[in-house]
Short mmCIF file of C-alpha atoms in Angstrom, two decimals:
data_model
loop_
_atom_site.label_atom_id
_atom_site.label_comp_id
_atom_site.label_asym_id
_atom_site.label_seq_id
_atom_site.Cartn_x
_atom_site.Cartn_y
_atom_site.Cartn_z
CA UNK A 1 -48.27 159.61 -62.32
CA UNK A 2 -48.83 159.14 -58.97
CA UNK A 3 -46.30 159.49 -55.79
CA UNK A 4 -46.02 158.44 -52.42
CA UNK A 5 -44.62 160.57 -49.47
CA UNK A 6 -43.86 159.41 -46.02
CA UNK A 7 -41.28 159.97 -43.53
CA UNK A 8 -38.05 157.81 -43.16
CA UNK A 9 -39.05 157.05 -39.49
CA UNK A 10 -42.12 155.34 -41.13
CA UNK A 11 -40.26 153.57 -43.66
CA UNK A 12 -41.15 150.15 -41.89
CA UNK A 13 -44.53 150.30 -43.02
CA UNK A 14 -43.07 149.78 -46.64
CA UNK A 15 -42.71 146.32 -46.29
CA UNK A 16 -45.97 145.50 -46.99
CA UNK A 17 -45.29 146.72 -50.84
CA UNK A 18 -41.87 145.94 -51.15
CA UNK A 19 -42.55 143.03 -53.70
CA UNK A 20 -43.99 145.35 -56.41
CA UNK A 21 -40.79 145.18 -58.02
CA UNK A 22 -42.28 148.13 -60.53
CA UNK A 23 -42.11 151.14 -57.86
CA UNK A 24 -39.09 153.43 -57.86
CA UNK A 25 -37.62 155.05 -54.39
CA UNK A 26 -35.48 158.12 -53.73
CA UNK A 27 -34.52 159.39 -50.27
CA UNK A 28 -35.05 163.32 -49.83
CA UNK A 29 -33.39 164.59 -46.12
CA UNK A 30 -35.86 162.59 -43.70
CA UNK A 31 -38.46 161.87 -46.48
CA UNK A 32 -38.91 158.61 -48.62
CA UNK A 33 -40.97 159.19 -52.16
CA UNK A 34 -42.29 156.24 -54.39
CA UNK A 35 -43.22 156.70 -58.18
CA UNK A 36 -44.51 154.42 -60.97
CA UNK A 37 -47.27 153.12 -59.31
CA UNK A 38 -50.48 151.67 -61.21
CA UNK A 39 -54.12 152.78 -60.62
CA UNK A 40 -54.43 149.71 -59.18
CA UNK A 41 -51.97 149.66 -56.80
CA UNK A 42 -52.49 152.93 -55.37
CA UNK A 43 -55.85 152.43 -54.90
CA UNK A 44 -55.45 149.26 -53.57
CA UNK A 45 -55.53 148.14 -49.55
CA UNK A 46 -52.05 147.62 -48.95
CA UNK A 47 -51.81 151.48 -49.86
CA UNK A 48 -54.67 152.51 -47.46
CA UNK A 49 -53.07 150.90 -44.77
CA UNK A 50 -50.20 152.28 -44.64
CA UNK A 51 -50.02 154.78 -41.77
CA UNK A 52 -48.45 158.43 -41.50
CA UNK A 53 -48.46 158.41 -46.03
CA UNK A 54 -49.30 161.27 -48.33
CA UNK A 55 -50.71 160.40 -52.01
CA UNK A 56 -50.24 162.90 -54.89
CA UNK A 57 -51.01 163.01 -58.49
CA UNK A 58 -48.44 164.94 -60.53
CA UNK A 59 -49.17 167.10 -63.49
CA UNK A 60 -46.74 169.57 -64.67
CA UNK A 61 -44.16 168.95 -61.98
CA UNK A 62 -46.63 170.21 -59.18
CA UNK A 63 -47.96 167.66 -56.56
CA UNK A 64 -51.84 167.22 -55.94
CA UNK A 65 -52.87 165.17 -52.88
CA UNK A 66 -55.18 162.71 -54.30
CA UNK A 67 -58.33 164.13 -54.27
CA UNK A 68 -57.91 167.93 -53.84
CA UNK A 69 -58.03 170.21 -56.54
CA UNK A 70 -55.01 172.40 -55.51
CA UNK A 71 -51.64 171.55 -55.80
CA UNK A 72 -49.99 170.56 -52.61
CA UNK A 73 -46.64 171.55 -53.45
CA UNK A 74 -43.81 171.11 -56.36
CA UNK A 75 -42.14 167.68 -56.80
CA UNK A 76 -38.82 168.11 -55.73
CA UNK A 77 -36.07 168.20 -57.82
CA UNK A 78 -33.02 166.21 -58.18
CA UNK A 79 -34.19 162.85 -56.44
CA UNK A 80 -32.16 159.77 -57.27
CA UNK A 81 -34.70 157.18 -58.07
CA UNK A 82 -33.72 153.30 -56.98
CA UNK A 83 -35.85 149.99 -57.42
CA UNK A 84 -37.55 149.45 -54.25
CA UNK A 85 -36.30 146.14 -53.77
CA UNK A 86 -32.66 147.59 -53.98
CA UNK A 87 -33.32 150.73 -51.91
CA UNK A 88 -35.69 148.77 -48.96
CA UNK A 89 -33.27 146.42 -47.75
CA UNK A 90 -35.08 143.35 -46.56
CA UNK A 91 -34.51 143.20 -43.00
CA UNK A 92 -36.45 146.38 -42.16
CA UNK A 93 -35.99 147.74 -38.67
CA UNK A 94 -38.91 146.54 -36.56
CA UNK A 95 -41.26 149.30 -36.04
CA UNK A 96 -42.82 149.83 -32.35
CA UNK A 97 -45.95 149.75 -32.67
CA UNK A 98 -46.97 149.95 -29.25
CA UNK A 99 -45.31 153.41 -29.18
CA UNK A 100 -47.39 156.48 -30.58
CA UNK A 101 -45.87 160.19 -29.93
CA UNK A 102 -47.97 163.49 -29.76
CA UNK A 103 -47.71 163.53 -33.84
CA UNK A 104 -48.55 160.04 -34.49
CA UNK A 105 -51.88 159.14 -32.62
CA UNK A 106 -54.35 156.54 -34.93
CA UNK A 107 -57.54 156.57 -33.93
CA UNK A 108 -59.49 153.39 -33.94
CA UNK A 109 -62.40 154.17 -36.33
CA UNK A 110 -64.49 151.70 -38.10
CA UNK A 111 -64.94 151.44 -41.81
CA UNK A 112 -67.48 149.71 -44.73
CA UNK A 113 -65.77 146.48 -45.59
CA UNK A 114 -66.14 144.60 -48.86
CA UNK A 115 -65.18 141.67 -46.75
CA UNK A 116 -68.10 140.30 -44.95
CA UNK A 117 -67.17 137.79 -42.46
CA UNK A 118 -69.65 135.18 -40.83
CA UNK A 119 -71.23 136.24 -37.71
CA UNK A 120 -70.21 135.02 -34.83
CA UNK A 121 -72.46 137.27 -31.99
CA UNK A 122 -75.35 139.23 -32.31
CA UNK A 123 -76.94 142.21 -30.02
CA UNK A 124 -80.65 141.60 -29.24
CA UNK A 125 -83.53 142.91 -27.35
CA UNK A 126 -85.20 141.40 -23.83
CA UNK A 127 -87.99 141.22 -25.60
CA UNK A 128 -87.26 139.36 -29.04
CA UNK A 129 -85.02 136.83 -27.65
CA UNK A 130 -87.95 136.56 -24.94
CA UNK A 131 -90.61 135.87 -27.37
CA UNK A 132 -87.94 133.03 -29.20
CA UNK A 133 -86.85 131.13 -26.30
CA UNK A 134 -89.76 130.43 -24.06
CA UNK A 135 -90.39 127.78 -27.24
CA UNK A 136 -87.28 126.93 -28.09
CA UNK A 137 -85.76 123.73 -28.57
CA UNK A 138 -83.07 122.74 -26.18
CA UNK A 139 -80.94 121.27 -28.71
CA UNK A 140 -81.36 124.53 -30.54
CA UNK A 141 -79.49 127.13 -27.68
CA UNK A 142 -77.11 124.53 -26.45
CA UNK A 143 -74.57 125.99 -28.77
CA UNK A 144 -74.84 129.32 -27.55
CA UNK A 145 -73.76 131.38 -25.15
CA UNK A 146 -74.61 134.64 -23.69
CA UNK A 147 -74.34 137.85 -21.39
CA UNK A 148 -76.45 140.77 -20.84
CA UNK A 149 -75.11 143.95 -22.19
CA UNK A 150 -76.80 148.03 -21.72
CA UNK A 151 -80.21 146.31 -21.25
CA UNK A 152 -79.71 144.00 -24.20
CA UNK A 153 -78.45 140.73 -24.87
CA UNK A 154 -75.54 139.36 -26.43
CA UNK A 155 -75.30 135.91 -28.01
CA UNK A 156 -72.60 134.01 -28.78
CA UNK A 157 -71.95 130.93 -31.01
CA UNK A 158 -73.22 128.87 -34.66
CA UNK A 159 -75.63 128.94 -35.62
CA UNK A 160 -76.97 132.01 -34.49
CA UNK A 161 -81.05 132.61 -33.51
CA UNK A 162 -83.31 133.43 -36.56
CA UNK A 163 -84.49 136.69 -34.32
CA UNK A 164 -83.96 140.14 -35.26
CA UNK A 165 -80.49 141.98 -33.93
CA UNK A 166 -77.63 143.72 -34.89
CA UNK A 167 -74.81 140.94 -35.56
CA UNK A 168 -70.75 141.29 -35.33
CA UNK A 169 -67.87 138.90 -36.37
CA UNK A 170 -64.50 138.05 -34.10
CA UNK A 171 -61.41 139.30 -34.95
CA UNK A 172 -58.75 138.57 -32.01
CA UNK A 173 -60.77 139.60 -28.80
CA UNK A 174 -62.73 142.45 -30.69
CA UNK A 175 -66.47 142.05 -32.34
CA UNK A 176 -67.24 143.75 -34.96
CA UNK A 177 -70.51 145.21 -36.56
CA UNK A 178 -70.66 142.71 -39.29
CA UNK A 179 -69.74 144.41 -42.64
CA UNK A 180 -67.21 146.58 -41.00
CA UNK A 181 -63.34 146.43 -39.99
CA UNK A 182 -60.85 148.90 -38.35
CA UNK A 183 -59.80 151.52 -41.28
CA UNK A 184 -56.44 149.71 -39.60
CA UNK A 185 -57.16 146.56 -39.48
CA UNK A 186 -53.26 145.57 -40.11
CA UNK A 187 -52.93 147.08 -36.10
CA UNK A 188 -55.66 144.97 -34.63
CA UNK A 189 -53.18 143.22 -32.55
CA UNK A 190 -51.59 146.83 -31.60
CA UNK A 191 -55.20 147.87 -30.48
CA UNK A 192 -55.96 144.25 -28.56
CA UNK A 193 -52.20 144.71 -27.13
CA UNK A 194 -53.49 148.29 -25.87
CA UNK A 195 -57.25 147.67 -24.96
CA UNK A 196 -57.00 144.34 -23.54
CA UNK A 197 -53.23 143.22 -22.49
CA UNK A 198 -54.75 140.79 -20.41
CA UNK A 199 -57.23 139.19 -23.36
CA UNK A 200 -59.30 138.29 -20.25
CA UNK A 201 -62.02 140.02 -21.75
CA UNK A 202 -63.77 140.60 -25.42
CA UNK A 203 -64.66 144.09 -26.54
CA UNK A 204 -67.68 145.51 -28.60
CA UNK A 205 -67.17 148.02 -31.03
CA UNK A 206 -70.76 149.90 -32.41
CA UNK A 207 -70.57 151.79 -35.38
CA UNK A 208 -69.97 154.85 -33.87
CA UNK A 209 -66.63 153.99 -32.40
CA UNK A 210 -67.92 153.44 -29.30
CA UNK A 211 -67.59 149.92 -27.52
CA UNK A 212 -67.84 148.00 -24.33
CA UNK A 213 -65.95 145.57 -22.18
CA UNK A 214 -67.67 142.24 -21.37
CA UNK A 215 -65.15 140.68 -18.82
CA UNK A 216 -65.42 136.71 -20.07
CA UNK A 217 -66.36 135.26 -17.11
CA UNK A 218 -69.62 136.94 -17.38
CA UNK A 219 -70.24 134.61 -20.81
CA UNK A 220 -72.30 131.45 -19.68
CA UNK A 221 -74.24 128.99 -21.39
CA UNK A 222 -77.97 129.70 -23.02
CA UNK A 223 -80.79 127.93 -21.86
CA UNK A 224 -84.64 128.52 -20.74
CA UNK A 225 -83.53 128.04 -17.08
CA UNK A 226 -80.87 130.48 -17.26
CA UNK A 227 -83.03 133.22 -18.89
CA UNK A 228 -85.66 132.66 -16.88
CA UNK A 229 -83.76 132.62 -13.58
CA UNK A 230 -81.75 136.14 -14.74
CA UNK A 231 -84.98 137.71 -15.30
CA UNK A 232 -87.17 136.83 -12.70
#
């Protein structure tokens, strides 16, 4: 059987699981636990994105966090177990988001997603796009857009140039390494809110966690002209 822990302060983030009318709640001091979940549901995303949680698998009454060998710590006794929909009222209080205290920093780190979304920018070399677009049809870059980034350049648009690069995918202002998301990817708008109040500008994000601003007034149209006057 597996069990949920998180703290009553982080209740909100509940919501998200509320419907699986299966689960079973009890209230312990300033801790909320949930029981009776399937495999499939605890390994599923809404679980993983649920901030600030602790997962254990019980066997005789001690508490294993999921995927450690040693037992955590002993289920606790006398709970009073409710279905969720009657101990999560529906009208949750709203959760700030925008609000993080010493003990409840998320960092924004990348993750493999099973979710590949189409590109919509891709990272290339001087010298590849160079080779490309000095034969180039016109009709063929009108679409695009670009900017020139840590000595590289960065296209924008569909469809994209059949030249080698490193492509990424839009989600709110951020672009993505294709193939990847935030390992929160429910608080993307928290992070855009945070990064880029403004949303005057879009942001990069490498693979490494890194990223850049590119201030979108920089973005222009592609052309020959264009290149060749920026690089002459």
């Amino acid at each position: 059987m597996y069990f949920l822990e998180i703290k009553i302060e982080h209740k909100d983030f509940l919501g998200r699981i509320r419907h699986w009318d299966n689960l079973k709640v009890a209230f312990e001091t300033d801790t909320v636990w949930i029981r009776d979940f399937s495999s499939e549901q605890i390994n599923s995303a809404e679980i993983h994105q649920i901030p600030y949680k602790i997962v254990y698998e019980a066997k005789e009454n001690l508490l294993f966090e999921k995927g450690k060998l040693l037992p955590s710590k002993k289920l606790p006794s006398g709970l009073l177990w409710s279905p969720i929909l009657r101990a999560l009222p529906v009208s949750l209080p709203k959760f700030n988001h925008n609000y993080f205290g010493i003990d409840q920093r998320l960092k924004m780190n990348l993750k493999s997603s099973e979710n590949v979304k189409p590109a919509f920018a891709m990272l290339v070399s001087f010298e590849e796009l160079k080779l490309y677009i000095e034969s180039a049809p016109k009709y063929r870059l009108e679409p695009l857009k670009w900017v020139v980034i840590d000595k590289r350049i960065l296209l924008f648009g569909f469809p994209l140039l059949p030249v080698k690069g490193s492509t990424f995918w839009m989600n709110h202002d951020f672009l993505l390494p294709t193939g990847y998301d935030f390992e929160w990817f429910s608080l993307t708008g928290t992070f855009q809110e945070k990064l880029n109040p403004s949303k005057e500008n879009l942001i990069l994000w490498n693979e490494d966690n890194s990223y850049s601003v590119i201030p979108k007034e920089t973005i222009k149209p592609l052309s020959i002209s264009s290149f060749r006057l920026t690089f002459s």
